[in-house]
Structure formats: C-alpha cells, structure tokens
PDB file of C-alpha atoms (C1' of nucleotides) in Angstrom:
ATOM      1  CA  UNK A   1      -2.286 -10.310  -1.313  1.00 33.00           C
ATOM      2  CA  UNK A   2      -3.669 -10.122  -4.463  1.00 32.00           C
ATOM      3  CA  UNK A   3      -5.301 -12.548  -6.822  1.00 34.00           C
ATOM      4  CA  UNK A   4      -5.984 -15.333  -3.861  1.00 35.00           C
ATOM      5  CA  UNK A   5      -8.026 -12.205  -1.606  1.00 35.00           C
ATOM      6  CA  UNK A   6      -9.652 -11.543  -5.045  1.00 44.00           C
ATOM      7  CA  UNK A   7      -7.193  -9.063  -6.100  1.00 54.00           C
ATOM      8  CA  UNK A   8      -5.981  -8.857 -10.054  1.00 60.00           C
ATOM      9  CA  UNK A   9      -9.434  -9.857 -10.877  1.00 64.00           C
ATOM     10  CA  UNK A  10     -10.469  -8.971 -14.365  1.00 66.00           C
ATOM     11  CA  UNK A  11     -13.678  -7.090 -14.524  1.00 65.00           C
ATOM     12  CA  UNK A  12     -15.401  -5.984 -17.717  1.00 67.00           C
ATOM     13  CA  UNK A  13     -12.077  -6.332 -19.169  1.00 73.00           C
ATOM     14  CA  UNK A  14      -9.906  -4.715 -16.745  1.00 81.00           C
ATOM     15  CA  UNK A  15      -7.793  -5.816 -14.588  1.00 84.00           C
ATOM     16  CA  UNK A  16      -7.456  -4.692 -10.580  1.00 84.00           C
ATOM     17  CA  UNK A  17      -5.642  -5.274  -7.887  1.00 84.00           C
ATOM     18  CA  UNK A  18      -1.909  -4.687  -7.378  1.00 85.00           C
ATOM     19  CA  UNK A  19       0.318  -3.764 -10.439  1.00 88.00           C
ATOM     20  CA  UNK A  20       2.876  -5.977 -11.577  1.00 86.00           C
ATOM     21  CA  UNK A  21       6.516  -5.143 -12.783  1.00 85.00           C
ATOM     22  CA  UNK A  22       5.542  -6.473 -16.153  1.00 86.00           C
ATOM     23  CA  UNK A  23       2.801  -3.532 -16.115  1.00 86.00           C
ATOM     24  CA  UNK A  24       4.415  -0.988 -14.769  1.00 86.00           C
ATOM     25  CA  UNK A  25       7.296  -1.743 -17.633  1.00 87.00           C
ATOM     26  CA  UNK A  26       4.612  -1.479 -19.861  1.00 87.00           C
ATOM     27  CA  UNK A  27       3.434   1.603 -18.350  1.00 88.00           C
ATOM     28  CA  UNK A  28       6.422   3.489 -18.369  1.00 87.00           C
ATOM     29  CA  UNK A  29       7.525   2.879 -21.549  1.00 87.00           C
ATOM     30  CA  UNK A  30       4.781   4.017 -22.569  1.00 86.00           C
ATOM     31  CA  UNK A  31       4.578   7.566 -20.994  1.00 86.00           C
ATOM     32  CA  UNK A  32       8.750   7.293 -22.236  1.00 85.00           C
ATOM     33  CA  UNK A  33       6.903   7.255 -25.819  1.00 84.00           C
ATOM     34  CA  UNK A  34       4.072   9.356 -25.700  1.00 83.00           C
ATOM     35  CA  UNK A  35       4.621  11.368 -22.577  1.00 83.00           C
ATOM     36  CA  UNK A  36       1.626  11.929 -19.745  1.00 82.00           C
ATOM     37  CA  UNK A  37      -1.865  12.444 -20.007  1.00 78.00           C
ATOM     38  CA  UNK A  38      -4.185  10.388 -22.792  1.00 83.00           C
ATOM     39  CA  UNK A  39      -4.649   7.561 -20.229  1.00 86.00           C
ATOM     40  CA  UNK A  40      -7.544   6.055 -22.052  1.00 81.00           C
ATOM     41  CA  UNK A  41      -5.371   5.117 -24.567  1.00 84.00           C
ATOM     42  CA  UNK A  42      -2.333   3.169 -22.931  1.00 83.00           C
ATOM     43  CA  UNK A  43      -4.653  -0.059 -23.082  1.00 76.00           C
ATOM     44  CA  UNK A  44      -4.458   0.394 -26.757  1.00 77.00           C
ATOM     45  CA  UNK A  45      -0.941   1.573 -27.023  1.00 83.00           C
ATOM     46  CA  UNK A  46       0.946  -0.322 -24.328  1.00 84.00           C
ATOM     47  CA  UNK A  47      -0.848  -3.517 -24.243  1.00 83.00           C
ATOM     48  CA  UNK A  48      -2.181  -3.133 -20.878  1.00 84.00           C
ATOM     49  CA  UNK A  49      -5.539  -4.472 -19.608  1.00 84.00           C
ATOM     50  CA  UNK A  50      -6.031  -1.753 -17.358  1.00 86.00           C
ATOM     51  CA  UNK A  51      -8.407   1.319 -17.358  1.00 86.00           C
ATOM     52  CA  UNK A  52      -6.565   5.131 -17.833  1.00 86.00           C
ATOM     53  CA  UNK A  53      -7.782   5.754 -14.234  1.00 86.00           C
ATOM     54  CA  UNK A  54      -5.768   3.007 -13.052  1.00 87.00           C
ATOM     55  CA  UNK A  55      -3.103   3.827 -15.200  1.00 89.00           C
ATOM     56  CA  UNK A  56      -2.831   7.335 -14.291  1.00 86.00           C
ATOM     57  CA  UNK A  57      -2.929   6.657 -10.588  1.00 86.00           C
ATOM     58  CA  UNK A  58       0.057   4.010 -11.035  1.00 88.00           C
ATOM     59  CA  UNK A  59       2.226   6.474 -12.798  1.00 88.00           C
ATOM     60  CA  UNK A  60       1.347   9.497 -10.525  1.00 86.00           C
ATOM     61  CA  UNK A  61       1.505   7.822  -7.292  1.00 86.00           C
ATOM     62  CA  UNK A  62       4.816   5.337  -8.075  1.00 86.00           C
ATOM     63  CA  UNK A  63       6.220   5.441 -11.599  1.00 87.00           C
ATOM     64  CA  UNK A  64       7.035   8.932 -11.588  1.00 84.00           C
ATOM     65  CA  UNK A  65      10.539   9.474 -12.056  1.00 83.00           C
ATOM     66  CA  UNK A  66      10.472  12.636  -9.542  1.00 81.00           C
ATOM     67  CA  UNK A  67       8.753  10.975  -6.339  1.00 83.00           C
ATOM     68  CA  UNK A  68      10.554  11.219  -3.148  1.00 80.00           C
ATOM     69  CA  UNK A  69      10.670   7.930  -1.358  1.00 75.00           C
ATOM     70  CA  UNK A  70      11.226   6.790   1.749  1.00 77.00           C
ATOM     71  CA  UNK A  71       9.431   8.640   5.095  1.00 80.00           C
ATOM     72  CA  UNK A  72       8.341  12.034   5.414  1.00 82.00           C
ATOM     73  CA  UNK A  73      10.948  14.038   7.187  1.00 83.00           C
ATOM     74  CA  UNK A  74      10.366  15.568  10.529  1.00 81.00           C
ATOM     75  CA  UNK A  75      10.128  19.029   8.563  1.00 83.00           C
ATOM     76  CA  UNK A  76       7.882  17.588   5.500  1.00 85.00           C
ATOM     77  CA  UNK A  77       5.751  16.704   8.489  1.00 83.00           C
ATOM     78  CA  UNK A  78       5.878  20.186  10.186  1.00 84.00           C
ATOM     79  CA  UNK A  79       5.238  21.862   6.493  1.00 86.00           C
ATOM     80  CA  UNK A  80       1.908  19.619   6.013  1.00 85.00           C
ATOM     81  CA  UNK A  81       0.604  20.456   9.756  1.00 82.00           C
ATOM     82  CA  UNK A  82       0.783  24.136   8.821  1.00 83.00           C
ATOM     83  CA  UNK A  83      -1.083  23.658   5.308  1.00 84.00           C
ATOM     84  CA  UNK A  84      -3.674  21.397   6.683  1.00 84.00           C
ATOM     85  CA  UNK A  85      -4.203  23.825   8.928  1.00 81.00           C
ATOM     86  CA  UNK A  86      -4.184  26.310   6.755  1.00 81.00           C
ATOM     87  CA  UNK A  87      -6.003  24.194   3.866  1.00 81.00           C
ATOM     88  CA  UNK A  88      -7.835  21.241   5.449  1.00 82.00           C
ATOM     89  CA  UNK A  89      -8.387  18.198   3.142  1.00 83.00           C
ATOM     90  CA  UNK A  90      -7.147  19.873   0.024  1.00 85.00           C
ATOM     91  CA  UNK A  91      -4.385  17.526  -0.339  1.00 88.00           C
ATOM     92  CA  UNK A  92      -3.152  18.227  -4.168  1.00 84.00           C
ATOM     93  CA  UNK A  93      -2.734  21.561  -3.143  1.00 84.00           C
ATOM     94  CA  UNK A  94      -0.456  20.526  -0.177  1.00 87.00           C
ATOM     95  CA  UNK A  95       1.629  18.076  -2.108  1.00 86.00           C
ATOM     96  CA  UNK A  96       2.236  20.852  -4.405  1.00 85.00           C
ATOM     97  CA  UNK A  97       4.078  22.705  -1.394  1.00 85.00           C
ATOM     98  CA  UNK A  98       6.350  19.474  -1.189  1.00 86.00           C
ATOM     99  CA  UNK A  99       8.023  18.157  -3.918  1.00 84.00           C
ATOM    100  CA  UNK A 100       7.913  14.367  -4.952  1.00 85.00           C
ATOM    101  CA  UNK A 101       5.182  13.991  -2.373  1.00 88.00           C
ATOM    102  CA  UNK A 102       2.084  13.250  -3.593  1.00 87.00           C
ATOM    103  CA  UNK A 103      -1.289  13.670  -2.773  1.00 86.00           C
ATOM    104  CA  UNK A 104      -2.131  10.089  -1.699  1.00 86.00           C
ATOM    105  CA  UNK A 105       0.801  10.002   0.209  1.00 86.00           C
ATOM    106  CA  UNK A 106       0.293  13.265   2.086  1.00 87.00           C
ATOM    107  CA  UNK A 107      -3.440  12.021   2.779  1.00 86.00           C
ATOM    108  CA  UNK A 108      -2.637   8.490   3.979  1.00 85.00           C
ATOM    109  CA  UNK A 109       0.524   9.740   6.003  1.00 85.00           C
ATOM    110  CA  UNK A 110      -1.698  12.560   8.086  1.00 84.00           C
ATOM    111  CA  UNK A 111      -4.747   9.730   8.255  1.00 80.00           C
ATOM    112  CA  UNK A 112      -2.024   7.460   9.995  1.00 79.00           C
ATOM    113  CA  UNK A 113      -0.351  10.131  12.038  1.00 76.00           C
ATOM    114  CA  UNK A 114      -2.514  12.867  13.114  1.00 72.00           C
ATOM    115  CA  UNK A 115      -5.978  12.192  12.485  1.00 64.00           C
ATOM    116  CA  UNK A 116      -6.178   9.906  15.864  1.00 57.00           C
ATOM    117  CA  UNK A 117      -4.335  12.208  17.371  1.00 57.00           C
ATOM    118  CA  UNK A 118      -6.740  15.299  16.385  1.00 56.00           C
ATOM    119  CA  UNK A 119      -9.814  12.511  16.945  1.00 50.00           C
ATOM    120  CA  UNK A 120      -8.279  11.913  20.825  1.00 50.00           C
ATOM    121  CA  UNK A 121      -7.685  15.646  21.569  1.00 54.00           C
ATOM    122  CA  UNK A 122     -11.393  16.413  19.944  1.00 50.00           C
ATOM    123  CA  UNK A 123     -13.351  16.226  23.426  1.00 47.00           C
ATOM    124  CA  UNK A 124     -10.685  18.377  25.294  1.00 47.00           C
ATOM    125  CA  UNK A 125     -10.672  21.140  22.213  1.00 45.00           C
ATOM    126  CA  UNK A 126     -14.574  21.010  21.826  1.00 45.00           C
ATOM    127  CA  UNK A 127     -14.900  24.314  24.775  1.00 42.00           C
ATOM    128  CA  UNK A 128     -11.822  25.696  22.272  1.00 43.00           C
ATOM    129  CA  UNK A 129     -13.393  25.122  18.968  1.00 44.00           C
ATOM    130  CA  UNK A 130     -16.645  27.192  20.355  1.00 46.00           C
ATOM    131  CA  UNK A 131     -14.118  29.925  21.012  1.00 43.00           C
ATOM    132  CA  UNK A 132     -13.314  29.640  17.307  1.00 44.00           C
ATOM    133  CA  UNK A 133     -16.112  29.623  16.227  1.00 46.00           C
ATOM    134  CA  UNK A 134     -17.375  32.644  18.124  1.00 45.00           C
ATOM    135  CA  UNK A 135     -14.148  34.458  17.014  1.00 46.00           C
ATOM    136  CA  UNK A 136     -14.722  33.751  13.514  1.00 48.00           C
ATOM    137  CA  UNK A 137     -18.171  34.754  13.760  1.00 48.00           C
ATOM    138  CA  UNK A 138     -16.965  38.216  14.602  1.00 44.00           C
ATOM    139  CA  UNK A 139     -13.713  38.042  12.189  1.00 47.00           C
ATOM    140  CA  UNK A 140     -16.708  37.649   9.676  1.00 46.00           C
ATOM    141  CA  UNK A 141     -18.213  40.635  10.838  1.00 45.00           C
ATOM    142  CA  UNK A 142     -15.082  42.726  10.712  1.00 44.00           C
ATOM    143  CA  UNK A 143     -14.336  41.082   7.014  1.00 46.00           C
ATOM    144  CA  UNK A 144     -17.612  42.823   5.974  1.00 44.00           C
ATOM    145  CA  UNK A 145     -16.488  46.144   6.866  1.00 43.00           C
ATOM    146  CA  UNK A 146     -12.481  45.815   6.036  1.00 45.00           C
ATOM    147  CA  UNK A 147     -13.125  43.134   3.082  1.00 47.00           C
ATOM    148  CA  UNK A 148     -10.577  45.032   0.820  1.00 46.00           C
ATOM    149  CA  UNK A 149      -8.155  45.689   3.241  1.00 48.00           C
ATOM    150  CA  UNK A 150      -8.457  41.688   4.551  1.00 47.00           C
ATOM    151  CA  UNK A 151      -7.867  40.720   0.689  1.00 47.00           C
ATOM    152  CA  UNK A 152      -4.525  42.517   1.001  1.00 50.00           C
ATOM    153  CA  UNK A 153      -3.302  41.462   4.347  1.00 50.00           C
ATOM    154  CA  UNK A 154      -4.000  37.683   3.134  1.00 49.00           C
ATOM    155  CA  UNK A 155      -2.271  38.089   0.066  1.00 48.00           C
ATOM    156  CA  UNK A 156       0.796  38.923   1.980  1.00 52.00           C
ATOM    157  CA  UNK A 157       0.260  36.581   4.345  1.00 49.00           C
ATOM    158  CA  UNK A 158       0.578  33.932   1.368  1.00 54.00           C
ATOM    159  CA  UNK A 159       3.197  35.007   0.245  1.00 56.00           C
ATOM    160  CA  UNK A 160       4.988  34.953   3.332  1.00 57.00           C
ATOM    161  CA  UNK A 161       3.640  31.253   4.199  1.00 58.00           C
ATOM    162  CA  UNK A 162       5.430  30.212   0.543  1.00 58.00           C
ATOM    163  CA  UNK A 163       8.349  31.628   1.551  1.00 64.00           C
ATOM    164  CA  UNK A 164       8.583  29.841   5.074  1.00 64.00           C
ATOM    165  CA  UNK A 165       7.695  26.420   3.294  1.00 59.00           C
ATOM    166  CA  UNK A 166      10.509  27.261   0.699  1.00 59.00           C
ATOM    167  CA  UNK A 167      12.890  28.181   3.586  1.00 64.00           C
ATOM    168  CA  UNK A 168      11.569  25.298   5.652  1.00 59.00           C
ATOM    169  CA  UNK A 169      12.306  23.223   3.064  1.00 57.00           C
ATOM    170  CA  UNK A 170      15.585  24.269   1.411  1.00 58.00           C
ATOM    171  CA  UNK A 171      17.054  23.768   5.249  1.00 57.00           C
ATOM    172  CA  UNK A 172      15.721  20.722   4.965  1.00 52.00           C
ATOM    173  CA  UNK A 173      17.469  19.915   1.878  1.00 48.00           C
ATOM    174  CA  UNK A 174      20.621  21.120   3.365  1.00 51.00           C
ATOM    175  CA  UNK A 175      20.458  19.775   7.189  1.00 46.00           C
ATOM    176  CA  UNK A 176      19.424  15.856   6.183  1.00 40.00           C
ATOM    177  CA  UNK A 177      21.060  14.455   2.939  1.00 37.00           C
ATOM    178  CA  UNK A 178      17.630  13.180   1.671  1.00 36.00           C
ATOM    179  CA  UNK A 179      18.274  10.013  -0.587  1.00 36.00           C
ATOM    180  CA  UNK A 180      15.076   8.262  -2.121  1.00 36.00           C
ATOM    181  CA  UNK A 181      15.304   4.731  -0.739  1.00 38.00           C
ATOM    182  CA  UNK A 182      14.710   2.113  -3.528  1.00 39.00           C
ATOM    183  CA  UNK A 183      10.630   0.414  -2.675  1.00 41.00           C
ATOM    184  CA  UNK A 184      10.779  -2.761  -1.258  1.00 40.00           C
ATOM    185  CA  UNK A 185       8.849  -5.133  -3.179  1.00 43.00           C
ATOM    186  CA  UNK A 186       6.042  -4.890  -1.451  1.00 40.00           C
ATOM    187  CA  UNK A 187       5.629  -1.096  -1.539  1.00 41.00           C
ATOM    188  CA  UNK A 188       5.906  -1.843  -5.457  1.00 43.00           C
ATOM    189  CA  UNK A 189       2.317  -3.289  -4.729  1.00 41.00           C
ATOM    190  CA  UNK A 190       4.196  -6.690  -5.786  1.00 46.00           C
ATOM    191  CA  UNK A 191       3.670  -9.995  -3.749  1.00 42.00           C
ATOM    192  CA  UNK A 192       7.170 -10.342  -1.748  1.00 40.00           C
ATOM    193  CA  UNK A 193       6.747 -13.770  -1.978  1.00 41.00           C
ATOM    194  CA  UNK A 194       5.948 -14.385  -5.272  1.00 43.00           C
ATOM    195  CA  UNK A 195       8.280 -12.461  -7.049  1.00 48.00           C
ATOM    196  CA  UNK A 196       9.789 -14.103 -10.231  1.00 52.00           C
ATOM    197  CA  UNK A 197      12.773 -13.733 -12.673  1.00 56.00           C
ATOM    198  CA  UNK A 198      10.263 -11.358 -14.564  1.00 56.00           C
ATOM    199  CA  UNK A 199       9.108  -8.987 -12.087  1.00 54.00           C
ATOM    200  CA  UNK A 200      12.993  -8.786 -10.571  1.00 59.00           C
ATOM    201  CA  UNK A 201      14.300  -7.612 -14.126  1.00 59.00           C
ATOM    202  CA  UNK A 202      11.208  -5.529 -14.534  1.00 56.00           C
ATOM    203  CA  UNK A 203      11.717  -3.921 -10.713  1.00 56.00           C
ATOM    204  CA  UNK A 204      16.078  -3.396 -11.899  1.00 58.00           C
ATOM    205  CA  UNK A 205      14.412  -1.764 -14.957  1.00 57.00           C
ATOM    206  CA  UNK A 206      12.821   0.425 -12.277  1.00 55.00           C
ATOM    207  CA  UNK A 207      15.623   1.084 -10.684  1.00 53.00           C
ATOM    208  CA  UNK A 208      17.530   2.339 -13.571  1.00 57.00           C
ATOM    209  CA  UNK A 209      14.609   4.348 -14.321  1.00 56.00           C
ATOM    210  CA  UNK A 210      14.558   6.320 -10.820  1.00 50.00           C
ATOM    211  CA  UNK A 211      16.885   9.017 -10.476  1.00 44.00           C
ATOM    212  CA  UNK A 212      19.735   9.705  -7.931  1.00 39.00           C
ATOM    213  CA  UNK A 213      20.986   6.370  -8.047  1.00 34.00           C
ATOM    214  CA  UNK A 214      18.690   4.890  -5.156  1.00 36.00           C
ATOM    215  CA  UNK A 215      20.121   2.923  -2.773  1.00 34.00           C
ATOM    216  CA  UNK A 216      18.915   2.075   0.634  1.00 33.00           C
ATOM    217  CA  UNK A 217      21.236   3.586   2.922  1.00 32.00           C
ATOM    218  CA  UNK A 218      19.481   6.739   3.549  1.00 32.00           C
ATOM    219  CA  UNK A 219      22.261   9.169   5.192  1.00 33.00           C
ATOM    220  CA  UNK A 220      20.088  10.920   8.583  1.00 35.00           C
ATOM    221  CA  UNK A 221      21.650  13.340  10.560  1.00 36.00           C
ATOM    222  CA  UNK A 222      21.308  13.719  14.130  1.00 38.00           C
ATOM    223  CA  UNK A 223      17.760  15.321  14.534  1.00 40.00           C
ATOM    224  CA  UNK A 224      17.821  19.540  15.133  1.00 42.00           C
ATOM    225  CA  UNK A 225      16.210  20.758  18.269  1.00 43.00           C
ATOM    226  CA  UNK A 226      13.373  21.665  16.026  1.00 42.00           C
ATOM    227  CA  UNK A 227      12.800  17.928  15.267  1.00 41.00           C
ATOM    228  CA  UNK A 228      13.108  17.083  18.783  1.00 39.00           C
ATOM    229  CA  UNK A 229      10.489  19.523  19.541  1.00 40.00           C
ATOM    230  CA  UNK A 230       7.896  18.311  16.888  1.00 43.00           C
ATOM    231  CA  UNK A 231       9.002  14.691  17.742  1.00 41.00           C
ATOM    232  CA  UNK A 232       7.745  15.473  21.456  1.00 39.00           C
ATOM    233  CA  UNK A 233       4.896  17.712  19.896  1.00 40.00           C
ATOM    234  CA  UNK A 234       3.676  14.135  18.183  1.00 40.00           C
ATOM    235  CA  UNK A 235       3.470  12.619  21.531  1.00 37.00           C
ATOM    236  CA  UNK A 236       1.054  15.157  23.395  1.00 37.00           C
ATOM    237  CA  UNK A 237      -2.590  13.958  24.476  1.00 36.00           C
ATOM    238  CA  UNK A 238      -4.035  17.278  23.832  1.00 37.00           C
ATOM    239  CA  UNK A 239      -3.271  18.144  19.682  1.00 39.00           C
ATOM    240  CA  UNK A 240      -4.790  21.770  20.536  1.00 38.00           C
ATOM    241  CA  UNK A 241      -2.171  22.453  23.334  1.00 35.00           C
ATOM    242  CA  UNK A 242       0.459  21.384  20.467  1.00 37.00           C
ATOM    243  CA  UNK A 243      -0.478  24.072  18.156  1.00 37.00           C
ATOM    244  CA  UNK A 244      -0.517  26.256  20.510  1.00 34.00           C
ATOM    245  CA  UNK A 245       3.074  25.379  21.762  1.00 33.00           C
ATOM    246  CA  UNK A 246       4.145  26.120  18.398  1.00 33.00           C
ATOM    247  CA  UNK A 247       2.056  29.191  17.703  1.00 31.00           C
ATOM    248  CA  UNK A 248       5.773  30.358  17.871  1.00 29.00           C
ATOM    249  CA  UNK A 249       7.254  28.612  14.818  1.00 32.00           C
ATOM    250  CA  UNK A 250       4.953  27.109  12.289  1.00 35.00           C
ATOM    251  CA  UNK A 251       1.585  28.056  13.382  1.00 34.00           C
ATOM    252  CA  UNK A 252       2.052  32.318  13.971  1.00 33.00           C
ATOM    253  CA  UNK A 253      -0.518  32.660  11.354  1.00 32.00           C
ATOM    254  CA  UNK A 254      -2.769  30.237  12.099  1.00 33.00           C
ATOM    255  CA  UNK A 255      -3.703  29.662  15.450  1.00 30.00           C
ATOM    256  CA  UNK A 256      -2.182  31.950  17.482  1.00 27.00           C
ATOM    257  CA  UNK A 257      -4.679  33.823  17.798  1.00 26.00           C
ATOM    258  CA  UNK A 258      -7.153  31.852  19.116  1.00 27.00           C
ATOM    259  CA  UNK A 259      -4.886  30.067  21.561  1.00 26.00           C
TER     260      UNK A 259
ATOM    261  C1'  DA B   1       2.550 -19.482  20.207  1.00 59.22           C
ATOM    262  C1'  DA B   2      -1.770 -17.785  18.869  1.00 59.22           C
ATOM    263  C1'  DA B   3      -5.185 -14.272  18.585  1.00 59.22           C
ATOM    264  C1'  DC B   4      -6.190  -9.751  18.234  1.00 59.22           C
ATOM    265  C1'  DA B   5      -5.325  -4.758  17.408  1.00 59.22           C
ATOM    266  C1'  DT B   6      -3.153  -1.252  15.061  1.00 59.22           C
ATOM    267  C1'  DG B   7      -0.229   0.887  11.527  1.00 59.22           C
ATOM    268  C1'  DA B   8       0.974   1.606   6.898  1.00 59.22           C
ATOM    269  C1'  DC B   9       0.040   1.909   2.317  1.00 59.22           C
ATOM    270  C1'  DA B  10      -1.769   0.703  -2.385  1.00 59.22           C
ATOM    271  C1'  DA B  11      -5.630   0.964  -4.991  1.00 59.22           C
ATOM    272  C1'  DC B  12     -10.497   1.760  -6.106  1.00 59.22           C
ATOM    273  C1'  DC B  13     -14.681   4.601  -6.366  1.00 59.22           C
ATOM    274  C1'  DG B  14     -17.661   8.464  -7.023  1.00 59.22           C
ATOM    275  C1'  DC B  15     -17.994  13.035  -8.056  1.00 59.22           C
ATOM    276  C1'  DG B  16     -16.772  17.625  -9.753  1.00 59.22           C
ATOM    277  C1'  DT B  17     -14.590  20.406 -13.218  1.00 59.22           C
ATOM    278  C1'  DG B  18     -12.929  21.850 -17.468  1.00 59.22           C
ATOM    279  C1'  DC B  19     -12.205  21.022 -22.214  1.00 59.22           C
ATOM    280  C1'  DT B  20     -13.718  19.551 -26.776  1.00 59.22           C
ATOM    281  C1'  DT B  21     -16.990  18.709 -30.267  1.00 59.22           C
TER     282       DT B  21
ATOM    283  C1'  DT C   1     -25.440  25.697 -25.601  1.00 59.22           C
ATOM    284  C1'  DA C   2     -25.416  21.030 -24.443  1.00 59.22           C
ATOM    285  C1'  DA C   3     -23.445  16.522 -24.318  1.00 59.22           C
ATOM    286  C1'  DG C   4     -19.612  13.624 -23.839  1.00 59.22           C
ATOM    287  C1'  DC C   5     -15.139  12.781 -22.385  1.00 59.22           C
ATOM    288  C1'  DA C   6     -10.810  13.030 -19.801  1.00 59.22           C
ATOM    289  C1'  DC C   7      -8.753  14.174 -15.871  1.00 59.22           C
ATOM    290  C1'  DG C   8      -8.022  15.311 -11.035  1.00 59.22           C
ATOM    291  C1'  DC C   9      -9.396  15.165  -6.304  1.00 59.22           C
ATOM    292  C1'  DG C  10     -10.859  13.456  -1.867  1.00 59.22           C
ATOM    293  C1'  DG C  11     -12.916   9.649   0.568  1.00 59.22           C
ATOM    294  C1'  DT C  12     -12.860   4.949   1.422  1.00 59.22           C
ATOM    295  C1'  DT C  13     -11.615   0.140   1.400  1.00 59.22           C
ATOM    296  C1'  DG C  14      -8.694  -3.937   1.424  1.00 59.22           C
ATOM    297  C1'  DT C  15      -4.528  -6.195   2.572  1.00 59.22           C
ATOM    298  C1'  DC C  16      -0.204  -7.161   4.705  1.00 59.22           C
ATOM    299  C1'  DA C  17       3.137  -6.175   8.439  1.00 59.22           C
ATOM    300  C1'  DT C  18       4.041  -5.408  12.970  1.00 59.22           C
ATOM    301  C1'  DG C  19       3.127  -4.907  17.755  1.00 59.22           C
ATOM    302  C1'  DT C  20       0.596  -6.237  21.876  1.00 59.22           C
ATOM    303  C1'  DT C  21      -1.880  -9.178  24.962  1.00 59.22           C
TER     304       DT C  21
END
DNA sequence: AAACATGACAACCGCGTGCTT
DNA sequence: TAAGCACGCGGTTGTCATGTT
C-alpha cells in the first residue's frame, strides 16, 4: 500500500509509511542492546531513518516480545466493555487491565465493534441518558454531603473491579488455550505482495524473537454460555438494553443502577 | 464481474505531562 | 523558575481486505 499511495515517503529526513522487516530487525536489535526508552536516539544507534516517535510506536504496538496476537477473546471483550464503561476513552489505562493488549489495539478494536453499535442505540438511549444525567446530578449532591464516606466505598469498589478482571481473566486463561497466532504479512504492515528474500528472513527472525513458539493453529474451545450470551449481547439494536441485560454479570457496578 | 460499502488495522499527528538542565 | 526535551496518550487518517449490491 505503501510507497505507490505515497507511503514510505521520506520527509525532512524521515521516513513514513509502513515498517519493513529490515527496520523492524534494526529496531529490535536495538532495544536487545540498549533496552526501551531513548527513542531519539535509535536513528543514530540502529541506522534507522525514522523519528523516536515512530520508533517507539513500532516497538510498543508490534515488536514487543509480550503482545498477545490474534483476536480479542469473547472475555477480553467483556473486560474492556466494563472499563470503558467504567473509564471512557482512557485506553492505556484499559490495556493495562489486559495483558499484551495494547492501547491502539483496544481503541481500534472498540471503534470497529461497539462504537456503531453505541452510535445506533444513541437515539433510543437519549430519554435514558437524561435519566443519568438527572441521577448524577443528585449523586453529586449526595457526594457533597457523604464525600468521605463515597471516597471509601469507591476504593473498595476498585478493588473489587481488579479482582473480577483478574478472575475474569485467569478463567480465561484456563477455559481457551490462548496461543498468539504468528502476523500475517500484512498485519506486519509489510506489502503481501512484495515481500522479498530479505523481509522473509527478517519476518523468521521475528518469529524466533516472539515467545511461545507461535504457530497459527490457535486451539478454541467450544464457547461458555457466558460467550454465547455476550455473542448475542453484540447483536442487540438497543446497546443500552445490553448493559442492562448484564447489569447481572459485568456491569453490577456500573449501570445497574440507572437501568 | 464490477462498483460500492464496510471492516480492520497500521501509522501519523497534536497535545499534555513530567523530567532534566 | 523557566525552557527544552522525551515520552505517552487519544484522536484521526489512510489503505487494504472483504462483503454486498
């Protein structure tokens, strides 16, 4: 896609676009050398003609021997519902609730996924959000008068979120045999179609350089009732009527009470 | 089969924050 | 204390792949 669309353009020195094997070779062996963090430098150091913003992103978003690949999991999905509920847009601090996610991931995943979804079910929630915002209005109120006491109650009530993503999780980890799928070429930002000698030694480099042995045949169990129900939750017109469906499981804390 | 729409994702950009000098 | 720098974050854009008409 890149250099015909105007892609792996050099400007003021740099270049852009879509990172080839070569680079991200170049890139990791660097960070192998002088560990994370001085990005400015790695043009200097590692030969590369590309800025440390660049740089960083490659490494943090891809190169990263610790990143999860492959789809989100049903409960991955369920966990970042609850803490952009809980959260909104802060996606760092979401990705830090799910390891080898990141934060680019996260935000282009709920983009794709949900924010239609929440856009569609907007008009029909509008009468609810009022409710809301009435409620809060008076949750305000009552803040002003209990503020110490509220500081408390949330407090526990993070701590008891944490320990429902950690549980959420950790049955994750048990029910569905996670294996990171090696990228396909293309989601190494490389052109599928032009891929040389060079770039195929550079991407077995990268291979050898991910952990677990990645393979494609990710192992999937049959899907748990709760993925069934979240699958179907997915398909509802009305997003507001979801959460509420689930006020149950994953939303208790968070909108339950306004449902 | 072609055109168009949508999904998915990589990458860039601007800004805020914190650290260093 | 202020200026400069590095880094991180969230928003946005660009491109290809896939599905639909």
């Amino acid at each position: 896609m890149g250099a015909q669309m105007g892609w792996g353009i050099i400007d003021e020195g740099w270049r852009k676009g879509p990172w080839t094997a070569e680079e991200d070779r170049l890139l990791i062996e660097y960070v192998r050398l002088h560990g994370e963090g001085r990005w400015n430098s790695v043009a200097r150091l590692a030969g590369l003609r590309r800025n440390g913003k660049s740089c960083r992103l490659r490494w943090v978003n891809y190169l990263r021997p610790d990143l999860k690949r492959g789809q989100i999991t049903p409960h991955e999905e369920s966990i970042i519902l609850e803490l952009h509920a809980r959260w909104g847009n802060r996606w760092s601090t979401i990705a830090r609730s799910l390891p080898g996610r990141t934060d680019n991931e996260i935000k282009n995943y709920w983009r794709t996924h949900f924010k239609k979804k929440a856009k569609i079910s907007s008009d029909n929630t509008d009468k609810a959000k009022n409710r809301l915002l009435k409620r809060q209005q008076f949750h305000q109120q009552q803040q002003h008068q209990h503020q110490h006491q509220h500081q408390q109650q949330d407090m526990q009530l993070n701590q008891l979120d944490l320990k429902r993503i950690m549980f959420l999780l950790d049955e994750s980890e048990h029910r569905v045999p996670y294996i990171p799928q090696a990228p396909r070429p293309e989601f190494m930002g490389y052109h599928p179609n032009t891929i040389t000698d060079q770039d195929q030694q550079a991407n077995n480099f990268f291979y050898n350089w991910m952990p677990n042995g990645n393979n494609n045949s990710a192992i999937m169990t049959e899907p748990s009732n709760e993925e069934i129900l979240w699958d179907g939750l997915w398909n509802l017109d009305d997003f507001g009527a979801a959460a509420c469906a689930t006020s149950k499981a994953s939303f208790h804390n968070l909108v339950a009470p306004f449902c």
